[in-house]
CSV table of C-alpha atoms and ligand atoms in Angstrom, one decimal:
chain,number,residue,atom,x,y,z
A,1,UNK,CA,0.0,0.0,0.0
A,2,UNK,CA,1.4,3.3,-1.1
A,3,UNK,CA,1.0,6.0,1.5
A,4,UNK,CA,0.5,9.7,1.0
A,5,UNK,CA,4.0,10.4,2.2
A,6,UNK,CA,5.5,7.8,-0.3
A,7,UNK,CA,3.7,9.6,-3.1
A,8,UNK,CA,4.9,13.0,-1.9
A,9,UNK,CA,8.4,11.8,-1.7
A,10,UNK,CA,8.2,10.5,-5.3
A,11,UNK,CA,6.8,13.9,-6.4
A,12,UNK,CA,9.9,15.5,-4.8
A,13,UNK,CA,12.4,13.0,-6.0
A,14,UNK,CA,11.2,13.0,-9.6
A,15,UNK,CA,10.8,16.8,-9.6
A,16,UNK,CA,7.1,16.5,-10.6
A,17,UNK,CA,5.6,19.9,-11.1
A,18,UNK,CA,1.9,19.0,-11.9
A,19,UNK,CA,-0.4,16.4,-10.4
A,20,UNK,CA,-3.3,15.6,-12.7
A,21,UNK,CA,-6.3,14.3,-10.9
A,22,UNK,CA,-8.2,12.1,-13.4
A,23,UNK,CA,-11.7,10.6,-13.2
A,24,UNK,CA,-14.1,9.1,-15.6
A,25,UNK,CA,-17.5,10.5,-16.4
A,26,UNK,CA,-20.6,8.3,-17.0
A,27,UNK,CA,-20.0,8.2,-20.8
A,28,UNK,CA,-16.5,6.9,-20.2
A,29,UNK,CA,-14.5,10.1,-21.0
A,30,UNK,CA,-11.4,10.8,-18.9
A,31,UNK,CA,-11.7,14.2,-17.2
A,32,UNK,CA,-9.0,16.0,-15.2
A,33,UNK,CA,-8.1,18.7,-12.8
A,34,UNK,CA,-4.5,19.9,-12.7
A,35,UNK,CA,-2.9,20.8,-9.4
A,36,UNK,CA,0.4,22.5,-8.7
A,37,UNK,CA,2.3,19.6,-7.2
A,38,UNK,CA,4.1,21.6,-4.5
A,39,UNK,CA,0.8,22.8,-3.0
A,40,UNK,CA,-0.3,19.3,-2.2
A,41,UNK,CA,0.0,17.9,1.3
A,42,UNK,CA,-0.6,14.6,2.9
A,43,UNK,CA,-4.1,15.5,4.1
A,44,UNK,CA,-5.2,16.4,0.6
A,45,UNK,CA,-3.9,13.1,-0.8
A,46,UNK,CA,-5.5,11.1,1.9
A,47,UNK,CA,-8.9,12.9,2.2
A,48,UNK,CA,-9.2,14.3,-1.3
A,49,UNK,CA,-9.9,17.7,-2.8
A,50,UNK,CA,-13.1,19.5,-3.4
A,51,UNK,CA,-14.3,20.1,-7.0
A,52,UNK,CA,-17.4,21.3,-8.8
A,53,UNK,CA,-19.2,18.2,-10.0
A,54,UNK,CA,-22.1,20.1,-11.7
A,55,UNK,CA,-20.1,20.6,-14.9
A,56,UNK,CA,-20.0,16.8,-15.6
A,57,UNK,CA,-23.0,15.7,-17.7
A,58,UNK,CA,-25.1,13.2,-15.7
A,59,UNK,CA,-23.8,14.1,-12.3
A,60,UNK,CA,-24.8,16.7,-9.7
A,61,UNK,CA,-27.2,19.5,-10.1
A,62,UNK,CA,-25.8,23.0,-9.6
A,63,UNK,CA,-27.3,23.6,-6.1
A,64,UNK,CA,-25.5,20.5,-4.6
A,65,UNK,CA,-22.5,20.5,-6.8
A,66,UNK,CA,-19.5,20.1,-4.5
A,67,UNK,CA,-17.8,16.7,-4.5
A,68,UNK,CA,-14.5,15.3,-3.4
A,69,UNK,CA,-11.9,13.9,-5.7
A,70,UNK,CA,-10.1,11.2,-3.7
A,71,UNK,CA,-6.8,10.0,-5.2
A,72,UNK,CA,-6.3,6.2,-5.4
A,73,UNK,CA,-2.7,6.2,-4.3
A,74,UNK,CA,-2.2,2.7,-5.7
A,75,UNK,CA,-2.8,4.0,-9.2
A,76,UNK,CA,-0.3,6.7,-9.9
A,77,UNK,CA,1.6,7.3,-13.2
A,78,UNK,CA,4.0,9.7,-14.8
A,79,UNK,CA,2.4,11.3,-17.9
A,80,UNK,CA,4.9,10.8,-20.8
A,81,UNK,CA,3.1,13.4,-22.9
A,82,UNK,CA,3.2,16.6,-20.8
A,83,UNK,CA,5.8,19.2,-21.4
A,84,UNK,CA,6.6,19.6,-17.7
A,85,UNK,CA,6.8,16.6,-15.4
A,86,UNK,CA,3.3,15.5,-14.5
A,87,UNK,CA,1.9,12.8,-12.3
A,88,UNK,CA,-1.5,11.2,-13.2
A,89,UNK,CA,-3.6,10.1,-10.2
A,90,UNK,CA,-6.7,8.0,-10.7
A,91,UNK,CA,-9.4,9.4,-8.4
A,92,UNK,CA,-12.7,8.1,-6.9
A,93,UNK,CA,-15.5,10.5,-6.3
A,94,UNK,CA,-16.7,10.9,-2.7
A,95,UNK,CA,-19.9,12.6,-1.4
A,96,UNK,CA,-18.8,15.4,1.1
A,97,UNK,CA,-22.0,15.0,3.1
A,98,UNK,CA,-21.7,11.3,3.8
A,99,UNK,CA,-18.0,10.6,3.1
A,100,UNK,CA,-19.1,7.7,0.9
A,101,UNK,CA,-18.4,6.9,-2.7
A,102,UNK,CA,-20.6,8.8,-5.1
A,103,UNK,CA,-23.0,6.2,-6.6
A,104,UNK,CA,-22.9,7.7,-10.1
A,105,UNK,CA,-19.1,7.5,-10.2
A,106,UNK,CA,-18.3,4.6,-12.7
A,107,UNK,CA,-15.0,3.8,-11.0
A,108,UNK,CA,-16.5,3.2,-7.6
A,109,UNK,CA,-19.3,1.1,-9.3
A,110,UNK,CA,-16.5,-1.1,-10.6
A,111,UNK,CA,-15.0,-1.2,-7.0
A,112,UNK,CA,-18.3,-2.2,-5.6
A,113,UNK,CA,-18.7,-4.9,-8.2
A,114,UNK,CA,-15.4,-6.5,-7.2
A,115,UNK,CA,-16.4,-6.3,-3.5
A,116,UNK,CA,-19.8,-7.9,-4.3
A,117,UNK,CA,-18.0,-10.8,-6.0
A,118,UNK,CA,-16.1,-11.4,-2.8
A,119,UNK,CA,-19.2,-11.2,-0.7
A,120,UNK,CA,-20.9,-14.0,-2.8
A,121,UNK,CA,-18.2,-16.5,-2.0
A,122,UNK,CA,-18.1,-17.5,-5.7
A,123,UNK,CA,-14.6,-16.2,-6.1
A,124,UNK,CA,-12.3,-13.5,-4.8
A,125,UNK,CA,-10.9,-12.2,-8.1
A,126,UNK,CA,-12.3,-11.4,-11.5
A,127,UNK,CA,-9.8,-11.1,-14.4
A,128,UNK,CA,-10.6,-9.0,-17.4
A,129,UNK,CA,-8.7,-9.0,-20.7
A,130,UNK,CA,-9.8,-6.5,-23.3
A,131,UNK,CA,-9.1,-6.3,-27.0
A,132,UNK,CA,-9.8,-2.7,-28.0
A,133,UNK,CA,-9.7,-2.1,-31.8
A,134,UNK,CA,-9.4,1.4,-33.4
A,135,UNK,CA,-9.0,3.2,-36.7
A,136,UNK,CA,-6.3,5.7,-37.4
A,137,UNK,CA,-6.7,8.3,-40.2
A,138,UNK,CA,-4.6,11.2,-41.4
A,139,UNK,CA,-5.5,14.3,-39.5
A,140,UNK,CA,-7.1,16.7,-42.0
A,141,UNK,CA,-5.6,19.5,-40.0
A,142,UNK,CA,-2.2,18.4,-41.2
A,143,UNK,CA,-3.4,18.2,-44.8
A,144,UNK,CA,-4.7,21.8,-45.0
A,145,UNK,CA,-2.3,23.4,-42.6
A,146,UNK,CA,-2.3,22.7,-38.9
A,147,UNK,CA,-5.6,23.1,-37.2
A,148,UNK,CA,-7.1,25.0,-40.1
A,149,UNK,CA,-4.7,27.8,-39.5
A,150,UNK,CA,-4.3,28.5,-43.2
A,151,UNK,CA,-0.6,27.7,-43.2
A,152,UNK,CA,0.5,25.3,-45.9
A,153,UNK,CA,2.0,22.0,-44.7
A,154,UNK,CA,5.5,23.1,-45.6
A,155,UNK,CA,5.2,26.1,-43.3
A,156,UNK,CA,4.6,24.2,-40.1
A,157,UNK,CA,7.1,22.3,-38.1
A,158,UNK,CA,5.9,18.8,-37.8
A,159,UNK,CA,6.4,16.9,-34.6
A,160,UNK,CA,9.7,15.0,-34.7
A,161,UNK,CA,9.3,11.4,-35.9
A,162,UNK,CA,5.9,12.3,-37.2
A,163,UNK,CA,5.8,9.6,-39.9
A,164,UNK,CA,5.2,12.3,-42.5
A,165,UNK,CA,8.6,11.7,-44.1
A,166,UNK,CA,7.4,8.2,-45.2
A,167,UNK,CA,4.6,9.7,-47.2
A,168,UNK,CA,6.3,12.5,-49.1
A,169,UNK,CA,8.6,12.3,-52.1
A,170,UNK,CA,8.2,10.1,-55.1
A,171,UNK,CA,5.5,7.5,-54.3
A,172,UNK,CA,6.1,5.4,-57.4
A,173,UNK,CA,4.9,2.4,-55.4
A,174,UNK,CA,1.8,2.9,-53.2
A,175,UNK,CA,0.6,0.1,-51.0
A,176,UNK,CA,-3.1,-0.8,-51.6
A,177,UNK,CA,-5.3,0.9,-49.0
A,178,UNK,CA,-6.7,-2.4,-47.8
A,179,UNK,CA,-3.5,-4.3,-47.1
A,180,UNK,CA,-5.1,-7.1,-45.1
A,181,UNK,CA,-4.4,-8.5,-41.7
A,182,UNK,CA,-0.7,-9.5,-41.4
A,183,UNK,CA,1.4,-8.3,-44.4
A,184,UNK,CA,4.6,-6.6,-43.1
A,185,UNK,CA,5.6,-3.0,-43.9
A,186,UNK,CA,5.4,-1.1,-46.2
A,187,UNK,CA,1.9,-2.5,-46.7
A,188,UNK,CA,1.4,-2.1,-43.0
A,189,UNK,CA,2.5,1.6,-42.7
A,190,UNK,CA,1.7,2.0,-39.0
A,191,UNK,CA,4.2,-0.5,-37.5
A,192,UNK,CA,6.2,2.3,-35.9
A,193,UNK,CA,3.2,4.2,-34.6
A,194,UNK,CA,1.7,1.1,-33.0
A,195,UNK,CA,5.1,0.2,-31.6
A,196,UNK,CA,5.4,3.6,-30.0
A,197,UNK,CA,2.0,3.3,-28.5
A,198,UNK,CA,2.9,-0.1,-27.0
A,199,UNK,CA,6.3,1.0,-25.7
A,200,UNK,CA,4.7,4.1,-24.2
A,201,UNK,CA,2.2,2.0,-22.3
A,202,UNK,CA,5.0,-0.4,-21.1
A,203,UNK,CA,7.1,2.6,-20.0
A,204,UNK,CA,4.1,3.7,-17.9
A,205,UNK,CA,3.9,0.3,-16.3
A,206,UNK,CA,1.0,-1.4,-18.2
A,207,UNK,CA,1.1,-5.1,-19.1
A,208,UNK,CA,1.4,-5.2,-22.9
A,209,UNK,CA,2.5,-8.1,-25.2
A,210,UNK,CA,1.9,-7.2,-28.8
A,211,UNK,CA,0.3,-5.1,-31.5
A,212,UNK,CA,-1.1,-5.8,-35.0
A,213,UNK,CA,-2.9,-4.4,-37.9
A,214,UNK,CA,-6.6,-5.4,-38.0
A,215,UNK,CA,-8.8,-6.7,-40.8
A,216,UNK,CA,-10.1,-3.3,-42.1
A,217,UNK,CA,-8.0,-0.7,-43.8
A,218,UNK,CA,-6.4,1.6,-41.2
A,219,UNK,CA,-7.6,-0.5,-38.3
A,220,UNK,CA,-5.4,-1.6,-35.5
A,221,UNK,CA,-5.2,-3.4,-32.2
A,222,UNK,CA,-2.7,-3.3,-29.3
A,223,UNK,CA,-2.3,-6.2,-26.9
A,224,UNK,CA,-3.1,-5.2,-23.3
A,225,UNK,CA,-2.9,-8.2,-21.1
A,226,UNK,CA,-5.5,-9.1,-18.5
A,227,UNK,CA,-5.7,-7.7,-14.9
A,228,UNK,CA,-8.3,-7.4,-12.2
A,229,UNK,CA,-11.5,-5.6,-13.1
A,230,UNK,CA,-10.8,-2.0,-11.8
A,231,UNK,CA,-7.1,-2.3,-12.8
A,232,UNK,CA,-8.1,-3.3,-16.4
A,233,UNK,CA,-10.7,-0.5,-16.6
A,234,UNK,CA,-8.0,2.0,-15.5
A,235,UNK,CA,-5.6,0.5,-18.0
A,236,UNK,CA,-8.1,0.9,-20.7
A,237,UNK,CA,-8.4,4.7,-19.9
A,238,UNK,CA,-4.6,4.9,-20.3
A,239,UNK,CA,-4.7,2.8,-23.5
A,240,UNK,CA,-7.2,5.2,-25.2
A,241,UNK,CA,-5.2,8.2,-24.0
A,242,UNK,CA,-1.9,6.8,-25.3
A,243,UNK,CA,-3.5,5.9,-28.7
A,244,UNK,CA,-5.0,9.3,-29.2
A,245,UNK,CA,-1.8,11.1,-28.1
A,246,UNK,CA,0.6,9.1,-30.1
A,247,UNK,CA,-1.6,9.3,-33.2
A,248,UNK,CA,-1.8,13.1,-32.7
A,249,UNK,CA,2.0,13.4,-32.6
A,250,UNK,CA,2.2,11.5,-35.9
A,251,UNK,CA,-0.3,13.8,-37.5
A,252,UNK,CA,-3.1,11.2,-37.4
A,253,UNK,CA,-6.4,10.9,-35.5
A,254,UNK,CA,-7.5,7.8,-33.9
A,255,UNK,CA,-11.1,6.7,-33.2
A,256,UNK,CA,-12.7,4.0,-31.2
A,257,UNK,CA,-16.0,4.6,-32.9
A,258,UNK,CA,-17.3,1.1,-33.7
A,259,UNK,CA,-18.2,1.5,-37.4
A,260,UNK,CA,-16.6,4.5,-39.1
A,261,UNK,CA,-16.6,2.7,-42.5
A,262,UNK,CA,-19.5,1.1,-44.2
A,263,UNK,CA,-19.0,-2.4,-45.6
A,264,UNK,CA,-15.8,-3.1,-43.7
A,265,UNK,CA,-15.1,-4.6,-40.3
A,266,UNK,CA,-15.9,-2.4,-37.3
A,267,UNK,CA,-14.0,-2.0,-34.1
A,268,UNK,CA,-14.9,-4.2,-31.1
A,269,UNK,CA,-13.6,-4.6,-27.6
A,270,UNK,CA,-13.7,-8.3,-27.1
A,271,UNK,CA,-13.7,-8.9,-23.4
A,272,UNK,CA,-12.1,-12.0,-21.8
A,273,UNK,CA,-13.2,-12.9,-18.3
A,274,UNK,CA,-12.5,-15.5,-15.6
A,275,UNK,CA,-13.1,-15.8,-11.9
A,276,UNK,CA,-10.5,-17.1,-9.5
A,277,UNK,CA,-10.8,-18.2,-5.9
A,278,UNK,CA,-7.9,-18.6,-3.4
A,279,UNK,CA,-5.4,-18.6,-6.3
A,280,UNK,CA,-7.3,-21.2,-8.3
A,281,UNK,CA,-9.2,-20.8,-11.6
A,282,UNK,CA,-12.9,-21.5,-11.1
A,283,UNK,CA,-13.8,-21.5,-14.8
A,284,UNK,CA,-11.9,-24.7,-15.6
A,285,UNK,CA,-13.7,-28.0,-15.3
A,286,UNK,CA,-15.1,-31.1,-17.1
A,287,UNK,CA,-18.1,-29.6,-18.9
A,288,UNK,CA,-18.3,-28.4,-22.5
A,289,UNK,CA,-15.0,-26.9,-23.8
A,290,UNK,CA,-13.2,-27.9,-20.5
A,291,UNK,CA,-15.3,-25.3,-18.6
A,292,UNK,CA,-16.7,-25.6,-15.1
A,293,UNK,CA,-20.4,-25.6,-14.4
A,294,UNK,CA,-20.0,-22.1,-12.9
A,295,UNK,CA,-18.5,-20.8,-16.1
A,296,UNK,CA,-21.4,-22.2,-18.1
A,297,UNK,CA,-23.8,-20.5,-15.8
A,298,UNK,CA,-21.8,-17.3,-16.0
A,299,UNK,CA,-22.3,-17.4,-19.8
A,300,UNK,CA,-25.9,-18.2,-19.2
A,301,UNK,CA,-26.3,-15.0,-17.1
A,302,UNK,CA,-24.6,-12.9,-19.7
A,303,UNK,CA,-26.7,-14.3,-22.5
A,304,UNK,CA,-29.9,-13.8,-20.5
A,305,UNK,CA,-29.2,-10.2,-19.7
A,306,UNK,CA,-27.3,-9.4,-22.9
A,307,UNK,CA,-29.8,-6.9,-24.3
A,308,UNK,CA,-29.7,-4.9,-21.1
A,309,UNK,CA,-25.9,-5.1,-21.0
A,310,UNK,CA,-25.8,-3.7,-24.6
A,311,UNK,CA,-26.7,-0.3,-23.1
A,312,UNK,CA,-23.3,-0.3,-21.3
A,313,UNK,CA,-21.2,-2.5,-23.6
A,314,UNK,CA,-22.4,-1.0,-26.9
A,315,UNK,CA,-23.4,2.5,-25.8
A,316,UNK,CA,-23.6,4.5,-29.0
A,317,UNK,CA,-26.0,4.7,-31.9
A,318,UNK,CA,-23.0,3.8,-34.1
A,319,UNK,CA,-22.4,0.6,-32.1
A,320,UNK,CA,-25.3,-1.2,-33.8
A,321,UNK,CA,-23.9,-0.6,-37.3
A,322,UNK,CA,-21.1,-2.9,-36.2
A,323,UNK,CA,-23.3,-5.7,-34.8
A,324,UNK,CA,-24.5,-7.0,-38.3
A,325,UNK,CA,-23.6,-10.3,-40.0
A,326,UNK,CA,-20.5,-10.7,-42.1
A,327,UNK,CA,-17.9,-8.6,-40.3
A,328,UNK,CA,-16.6,-10.9,-37.5
A,329,UNK,CA,-18.8,-9.1,-35.1
A,330,UNK,CA,-21.4,-11.2,-33.3
A,331,UNK,CA,-25.2,-10.9,-33.8
A,332,UNK,CA,-26.5,-14.2,-32.2
A,333,UNK,CA,-26.4,-14.7,-28.5
A,334,UNK,CA,-24.8,-18.1,-28.6
A,335,UNK,CA,-21.6,-19.7,-27.2
A,336,UNK,CA,-19.0,-21.9,-28.8
A,337,UNK,CA,-15.5,-23.2,-28.5
A,338,UNK,CA,-15.2,-23.6,-32.2
A,339,UNK,CA,-16.3,-20.5,-34.0
A,340,UNK,CA,-15.9,-16.8,-33.6
A,341,UNK,CA,-19.3,-15.9,-34.9
A,342,UNK,CA,-20.8,-16.6,-31.5
A,343,UNK,CA,-21.2,-13.8,-29.0
A,344,UNK,CA,-19.4,-15.9,-26.4
A,345,UNK,CA,-16.3,-17.8,-27.5
A,346,UNK,CA,-14.3,-20.2,-25.4
A,347,UNK,CA,-10.7,-19.7,-26.6
A,348,UNK,CA,-9.5,-23.0,-28.0
A,349,UNK,CA,-6.9,-25.1,-26.2
A,350,UNK,CA,-6.5,-22.7,-23.2
A,351,UNK,CA,-5.1,-24.7,-20.3
A,352,UNK,CA,-6.7,-24.7,-16.8
A,353,UNK,CA,-5.2,-21.4,-15.8
A,354,UNK,CA,-6.1,-19.6,-19.0
A,355,UNK,CA,-9.7,-21.0,-19.1
A,356,UNK,CA,-11.9,-18.1,-19.7
A,357,UNK,CA,-14.7,-16.9,-21.8
A,358,UNK,CA,-14.5,-14.1,-24.5
A,359,UNK,CA,-17.5,-11.9,-24.9
A,360,UNK,CA,-17.3,-10.5,-28.4
A,361,UNK,CA,-20.2,-8.0,-28.6
A,362,UNK,CA,-18.7,-5.1,-26.5
A,363,UNK,CA,-17.0,-2.2,-28.2
A,364,UNK,CA,-14.5,0.3,-27.0
A,365,UNK,CA,-17.0,3.2,-26.8
A,366,UNK,CA,-18.1,1.5,-23.6
A,367,UNK,CA,-17.3,3.1,-20.3
A,368,UNK,CA,-14.9,0.2,-19.2
A,369,UNK,CA,-15.8,0.5,-15.5
A,370,UNK,CA,-19.5,0.2,-16.2
A,371,UNK,CA,-19.3,-2.4,-18.9
A,372,UNK,CA,-17.0,-4.8,-17.0
A,373,UNK,CA,-19.0,-4.3,-13.8
A,374,UNK,CA,-22.3,-5.0,-15.6
A,375,UNK,CA,-20.9,-8.1,-17.4
A,376,UNK,CA,-19.7,-9.4,-14.0
A,377,UNK,CA,-23.1,-8.8,-12.4
A,378,UNK,CA,-24.9,-10.6,-15.2
A,379,UNK,CA,-22.5,-13.5,-15.0
A,380,UNK,CA,-22.9,-13.7,-11.2
A,381,UNK,CA,-26.7,-13.7,-11.6
A,382,UNK,CA,-26.3,-16.7,-13.9
A,383,UNK,CA,-24.2,-18.6,-11.3
A,384,UNK,CA,-26.5,-17.7,-8.4
A,385,UNK,CA,-29.6,-18.8,-10.4
A,386,UNK,CA,-28.0,-21.7,-12.3
A,387,UNK,CA,-28.9,-20.2,-15.6
A,388,UNK,CA,-27.7,-22.8,-18.1
A,389,UNK,CA,-26.9,-21.4,-21.6
A,390,UNK,CA,-28.3,-24.4,-23.4
A,391,UNK,CA,-26.4,-26.3,-26.1
A,392,UNK,CA,-23.2,-24.8,-27.7
A,393,UNK,CA,-23.5,-23.6,-31.3
A,394,UNK,CA,-20.6,-25.2,-33.1
A,395,UNK,CA,-21.5,-24.3,-36.6
A,396,UNK,CA,-20.7,-21.1,-38.5
A,397,UNK,CA,-23.6,-19.1,-37.3
A,398,UNK,CA,-23.5,-16.8,-40.3
A,399,UNK,CA,-24.3,-19.7,-42.6
A,400,UNK,CA,-27.2,-21.3,-40.8
A,401,UNK,CA,-30.5,-21.5,-42.6
A,402,UNK,CA,-33.1,-19.1,-41.2
A,403,UNK,CA,-35.2,-21.9,-39.7
A,404,UNK,CA,-32.3,-23.0,-37.5
A,405,UNK,CA,-31.8,-19.4,-36.3
A,406,UNK,CA,-35.4,-18.6,-35.5
A,407,UNK,CA,-35.0,-19.4,-31.8
A,408,UNK,CA,-31.5,-18.0,-31.2
A,409,UNK,CA,-31.7,-14.7,-29.4
A,410,UNK,CA,-29.7,-11.8,-30.8
A,411,UNK,CA,-28.0,-8.7,-29.5
A,412,UNK,CA,-30.0,-5.4,-29.7
A,413,UNK,CA,-30.4,-3.8,-33.1
A,414,UNK,CA,-30.2,-0.2,-31.8
A,415,UNK,CA,-29.3,1.9,-28.9
A,416,UNK,CA,-33.0,2.6,-28.4
A,417,UNK,CA,-33.7,-1.1,-28.0
A,418,UNK,CA,-30.8,-1.4,-25.6
A,419,UNK,CA,-32.0,1.4,-23.4
A,420,UNK,CA,-35.5,0.0,-23.3
A,421,UNK,CA,-34.0,-3.4,-22.4
A,422,UNK,CA,-32.0,-1.9,-19.6
A,423,UNK,CA,-35.0,0.0,-18.3
A,424,UNK,CA,-36.9,-3.3,-18.2
A,425,UNK,CA,-34.1,-5.5,-16.9
A,426,UNK,CA,-31.7,-4.1,-14.2
A,427,UNK,CA,-32.5,-5.9,-10.9
A,428,UNK,CA,-29.3,-8.0,-11.4
A,429,UNK,CA,-27.3,-4.8,-11.4
A,430,UNK,CA,-28.7,-3.5,-8.1
A,431,UNK,CA,-27.6,-6.4,-6.0
A,432,UNK,CA,-25.1,-5.3,-3.3
A,433,UNK,CA,-25.9,-1.7,-4.4
A,434,UNK,CA,-23.3,-2.1,-7.0
A,435,UNK,CA,-25.3,0.0,-9.4
A,436,UNK,CA,-28.2,2.1,-8.1
A,437,UNK,CA,-31.6,2.8,-9.8
A,438,UNK,CA,-30.8,6.5,-9.7
A,439,UNK,CA,-27.5,5.9,-11.5
A,440,UNK,CA,-29.1,3.8,-14.2
A,441,UNK,CA,-31.8,6.4,-14.7
A,442,UNK,CA,-29.3,9.2,-15.0
A,443,UNK,CA,-27.2,7.1,-17.5
A,444,UNK,CA,-30.2,6.3,-19.6
A,445,UNK,CA,-31.3,10.0,-19.7
A,446,UNK,CA,-27.8,10.9,-21.1
A,447,UNK,CA,-28.0,8.1,-23.7
A,448,UNK,CA,-31.6,8.9,-24.8
A,449,UNK,CA,-30.4,12.4,-25.8
A,450,UNK,CA,-28.0,10.7,-28.2
A,451,UNK,CA,-30.7,8.4,-29.6
A,452,UNK,CA,-33.1,11.3,-30.2
A,453,UNK,CA,-30.4,13.5,-31.7
A,454,UNK,CA,-29.6,10.8,-34.3
A,455,UNK,CA,-33.2,9.8,-34.9
A,456,UNK,CA,-34.2,13.4,-35.6
A,457,UNK,CA,-31.2,14.3,-37.8
A,458,UNK,CA,-31.4,13.7,-41.5
A,459,UNK,CA,-28.4,11.5,-42.5
A,460,UNK,CA,-26.4,11.4,-45.8
A,461,UNK,CA,-27.9,8.1,-46.9
A,462,UNK,CA,-31.4,9.6,-46.7
A,463,UNK,CA,-30.4,12.4,-49.0
A,464,UNK,CA,-29.0,9.8,-51.4
A,465,UNK,CA,-32.2,7.8,-51.3
A,466,UNK,CA,-34.9,10.4,-51.1
A,467,UNK,CA,-33.7,13.8,-52.2
A,468,UNK,CA,-34.7,13.7,-55.8
B,1,LIG,N1,-13.3,-6.4,-35.7
B,1,LIG,C1,-14.0,-7.5,-35.3
B,1,LIG,C2,-15.2,-7.1,-34.4
B,1,LIG,O1,-15.8,-6.2,-34.7
B,1,LIG,C3,-13.1,-8.6,-34.7
B,1,LIG,C4,-12.0,-9.0,-35.5
B,1,LIG,C5,-11.0,-9.9,-34.8
B,1,LIG,O2,-10.4,-9.5,-33.8
B,1,LIG,N2,-10.8,-11.1,-35.2
B,1,LIG,O3,-15.5,-7.7,-33.4
B,2,MG,MG1,-9.1,-8.0,-33.0
B,3,MG,MG1,-10.8,-11.7,-29.8
């Protein structure tokens, strides 16, 4: 356990000038408040600092706006991107009136979910391994002069090592735009950028093991290895931050939007999960795929509540443009050890310790704290109520005749459907006060705004079909 005096000593030793207090809003965006490091004392680090929570969408109203940002001293990082030495501190939100965690703070929801798991006796640890995919495009601001300033590209000083030099000069040979999954450079033109993303994360102390191009043109994935639930959600916030920052330095923009390009693969955030107890894996056993009965029930719970979960795991209107057949994204709520078209895949050949289930429907627009906590709560509900997921679907689900598919449930087709499903099915989230009804209502209210905005805005395809 790191104490406040340890952290203050580190600030002094490493000549840290700024302490950036970071927290996550309900939509999953990282927010921050920057403190002059030398003004901080032990009491502030231990008890937290007041801030105005009314400016965060979905949080407090203006007349009761004060909240406490309480640093989690176990989760402290040096920011490799700031010009002057800066320390990042993950914070929880605490209610000043009660001294308790603020129920609408996603990070404390995730902490309550971990505590709830322990209280059930089912296990003491939940491991989560995410695969967040993203697209990277040239930053138009670099095409027309930086940030629309009117300067020509030649007039501005590009960040060093920006990657631009690879794209200038005589391009007698141009790699095809869609280079595929694994061809080496120069077809894969982003090797160095991804490498820099991964080495930055490693430098910050994150567990990473690889990076690769993904199936769609300009689509990528970095390998962040598993950790406990809150740890992995924190890591995912750093992952996104590093991806956006490094892309920016190279004159690119990155997006985790699930389906930026029609007719090509979208970006998912496959989520691997397993529960351990007393240092032993509880998902390994002698049932289907080498799984334990509890693991099957866990899958059963996730399938049962999947439509409600979609509101957290696939939280944008764009998310449902990815969840269509033919692009390696799941549609059917089935499980299988053999094929990747099922929503729940049991990774083949994983030994006892690596026995886990991969949920393939989530995407990286999800607030990781809420998405992982909600998945855990659905799985635990499955175990508590012995919800068997039925027979495994070991066929290619995309090729099955319609008659065989008629009874197989599907993920939601729209954010509207997901919000309605969550409004109808959320008791499983309220156990142990992990989520609260007030929190779910406030979350839905934010998300309904997005649904209504998109539903009432004419879109380009409509002009194409109906204008003349
Ligand atoms: N991009 C695919 C998805 O949307 C997954 C592709 C893969 O990782 N094999 O889920
Ligand atoms: Mg992938
Ligand atoms: Mg996967």
